[in-house]
Amino acid sequence: MYRNQDPKTTDWGWCPSDEKAIIYASNDAAKLNHLVNTMRLHGGTGTQHAIKWAVSLLNPSTQGTFAAMAGDGMIPSEFAARPAAWDDTETAKYIVLMTDGQINPQYRPKDPMDPKNPTVALLSRQNDARQTVSSSVAFSQFLAQCNLAKASPRNITVYTIAFDSPLSVQNEMIQCASSPSHFFNARTDDITSVFASIARQINQLKLVN
């Protein structure tokens, strides 16, 4: 949704630019680090969309898309046969979800082509110009995706991180995690050790299996 821009924290007021798009199927550490280090704020907290993207990118039904992207050179060739089947005994699937904010109402224009969209904030226009998903509905959608990820046959292990967040956010992340031990309450001074701990757990499971 369009918002007035704050040059100190945001680059856009309507849609993010292409360079801010997600990176999928990548093993390029430098590229991923660059994206993380150059991230800017974008209005609202729609964590239900993040978990849905994560589950979708692990869904074997997207193998054809991955193969096509590999064929076009959009992703490394070693990802062409991914995502693996849910019951692949050689594969374990993980989601690491981090947020610093509580899920809040989501606003979208009813008419995506309305000429006012790029310049006039939705919240300053009449209600009939926008469609709203309440925070409670958004949270229900979030939990549904979390539960979908963890349920059979997907059996995705979900780690969650509340980063410098109040108790309300921590409670949301705890409910999404595979177990209380898969939830981390992180601060700026220990976020690196939190990710290192998750990496160690995953590597240990890999070695045992």
C-alpha positions in Angstrom: 0.0 0.0 0.0 1.2 3.5 -0.7 2.7 5.3 2.3 4.6 8.5 2.6 8.2 7.7 2.3 10.8 8.1 5.0 14.2 8.5 3.3 16.1 7.3 6.4 14.4 3.9 6.4 12.4 3.2 3.2 12.9 3.5 -0.5 9.4 3.3 -1.8 5.8 4.2 -1.1 3.8 1.7 -3.1 5.6 -1.4 -4.4 9.2 -2.5 -3.7 11.7 -2.4 -6.6 12.9 -5.5 -8.4 16.2 -5.5 -6.5 14.2 -6.0 -3.3 12.6 -9.2 -4.5 13.1 -12.5 -2.7 16.1 -14.7 -3.5 15.1 -18.3 -4.0 17.2 -21.5 -4.6 20.5 -19.8 -4.0 23.7 -21.1 -2.4 25.6 -17.8 -3.1 26.5 -16.6 0.4 27.8 -13.3 -0.8 24.6 -12.5 -2.7 22.4 -13.5 0.3 24.5 -11.5 2.7 24.3 -8.5 0.5 20.5 -8.7 0.4 20.3 -9.0 4.2 22.7 -6.1 4.8 20.9 -3.8 2.4 17.3 -4.5 3.4 15.1 -1.5 4.0 11.8 -1.2 5.9 8.6 -1.9 4.0 5.2 -0.9 5.5 3.3 -3.4 7.7 4.0 -6.8 9.1 2.3 -9.6 7.1 4.2 -12.6 8.5 1.4 -14.9 7.2 2.7 -14.1 3.7 6.3 -15.0 4.6 5.4 -18.4 6.0 3.2 -19.1 3.0 6.1 -18.3 0.6 8.4 -20.5 2.7 6.0 -23.5 2.6 5.4 -23.0 -1.2 9.1 -23.0 -2.0 9.5 -26.4 -0.3 6.5 -27.9 -2.0 7.5 -30.6 -4.5 4.7 -29.5 -6.8 6.9 -26.6 -7.9 9.6 -28.9 -9.3 8.6 -28.0 -12.9 9.1 -24.3 -12.1 12.5 -25.0 -10.6 13.6 -27.0 -13.6 12.5 -24.3 -16.0 14.3 -21.6 -14.0 17.5 -23.7 -13.9 17.2 -24.2 -17.7 17.0 -20.5 -18.2 20.0 -19.9 -15.9 17.9 -18.1 -13.3 19.0 -20.5 -10.5 22.0 -22.9 -10.2 21.7 -26.1 -12.1 22.0 -28.2 -8.9 18.6 -26.9 -7.8 16.8 -28.2 -11.0 15.4 -31.3 -9.3 14.2 -29.5 -6.2 12.1 -29.3 -4.1 12.4 -32.9 -3.1 9.4 -35.1 -2.4 7.8 -34.8 1.0 8.7 -38.4 1.8 12.3 -38.3 0.4 14.3 -40.1 3.0 17.5 -38.2 2.1 16.0 -34.8 2.6 14.9 -32.8 5.7 13.1 -29.5 5.2 13.4 -26.5 7.5 12.0 -23.0 7.7 13.7 -20.3 9.8 11.2 -17.4 10.2 12.2 -14.2 11.9 10.2 -11.0 12.6 10.5 -7.9 14.7 6.8 -7.0 14.6 3.3 -8.2 15.5 1.1 -9.2 12.6 -1.1 -6.2 11.8 -4.0 -5.4 9.4 -3.2 -5.7 5.7 -4.5 -3.2 3.2 -4.7 -3.6 -0.6 -6.4 -1.5 -3.3 -9.7 -3.0 -4.6 -8.7 -1.7 -8.0 -5.0 -2.4 -8.6 -5.0 -0.1 -11.7 -6.5 2.9 -9.9 -4.4 5.9 -11.0 -4.4 7.2 -7.4 -2.6 4.1 -6.1 1.0 5.4 -6.7 0.4 8.8 -5.1 -2.4 8.7 -2.6 -2.2 6.6 0.6 -5.0 4.1 0.9 -5.6 4.9 4.5 -6.5 8.5 3.6 -9.1 7.4 1.0 -12.6 6.1 1.3 -13.1 2.6 2.6 -14.6 1.5 -0.8 -11.1 2.0 -2.3 -9.4 -0.6 -0.2 -9.8 -4.2 1.0 -8.7 -4.9 4.5 -7.6 -8.1 6.2 -7.9 -7.6 10.0 -5.0 -8.4 12.3 -7.0 -11.3 13.8 -7.8 -12.8 10.3 -4.1 -12.3 9.3 -3.0 -14.1 12.4 -5.4 -17.0 11.8 -3.9 -17.3 8.3 -0.5 -17.2 9.8 -1.2 -20.1 12.2 -2.9 -22.1 9.4 0.3 -21.9 7.4 2.5 -22.8 10.4 0.3 -25.8 11.1 0.2 -26.8 7.5 4.0 -26.8 7.4 4.4 -28.9 10.5 1.7 -31.5 9.6 2.1 -34.7 7.7 3.1 -35.3 4.9 5.1 -32.1 4.9 6.7 -32.5 8.3 8.7 -29.3 7.9 10.8 -28.3 11.0 10.0 -24.7 11.8 12.4 -22.4 13.7 11.1 -19.0 14.7 12.9 -15.9 16.0 11.4 -12.8 17.6 14.0 -10.1 17.1 14.0 -7.2 19.6 10.3 -7.8 20.0 7.6 -7.4 22.7 5.9 -10.3 24.4 3.0 -10.3 21.9 5.3 -11.0 19.0 7.1 -13.7 21.0 3.8 -15.4 21.7 3.0 -15.4 18.0 6.4 -17.0 17.1 6.1 -19.6 19.8 2.8 -20.8 18.4 4.3 -21.2 15.0 7.5 -23.0 16.0 7.8 -26.8 15.9 8.2 -26.8 19.6 9.2 -24.3 22.3 12.8 -25.3 21.9 12.6 -24.2 18.2 11.7 -20.7 19.3 14.4 -18.0 20.0 14.0 -14.6 21.5 16.9 -12.7 20.0 18.4 -9.3 20.6 20.7 -7.2 18.5 23.7 -8.4 20.5 23.0 -12.1 20.3 21.3 -12.6 16.9 24.5 -14.0 15.4 24.7 -16.7 18.1 21.0 -17.5 17.6 21.5 -18.3 13.9 24.7 -20.2 14.8 22.7 -22.3 17.3 20.1 -23.1 14.7 22.8 -24.1 12.2 24.4 -26.4 14.7 21.1 -28.1 15.5 20.4 -28.7 11.8 23.9 -30.0 11.1 23.6 -32.3 14.1 20.3 -33.7 12.9 21.9 -34.2 9.4 24.8 -36.1 10.8 22.6 -38.3 13.0 20.1 -39.1 10.2 
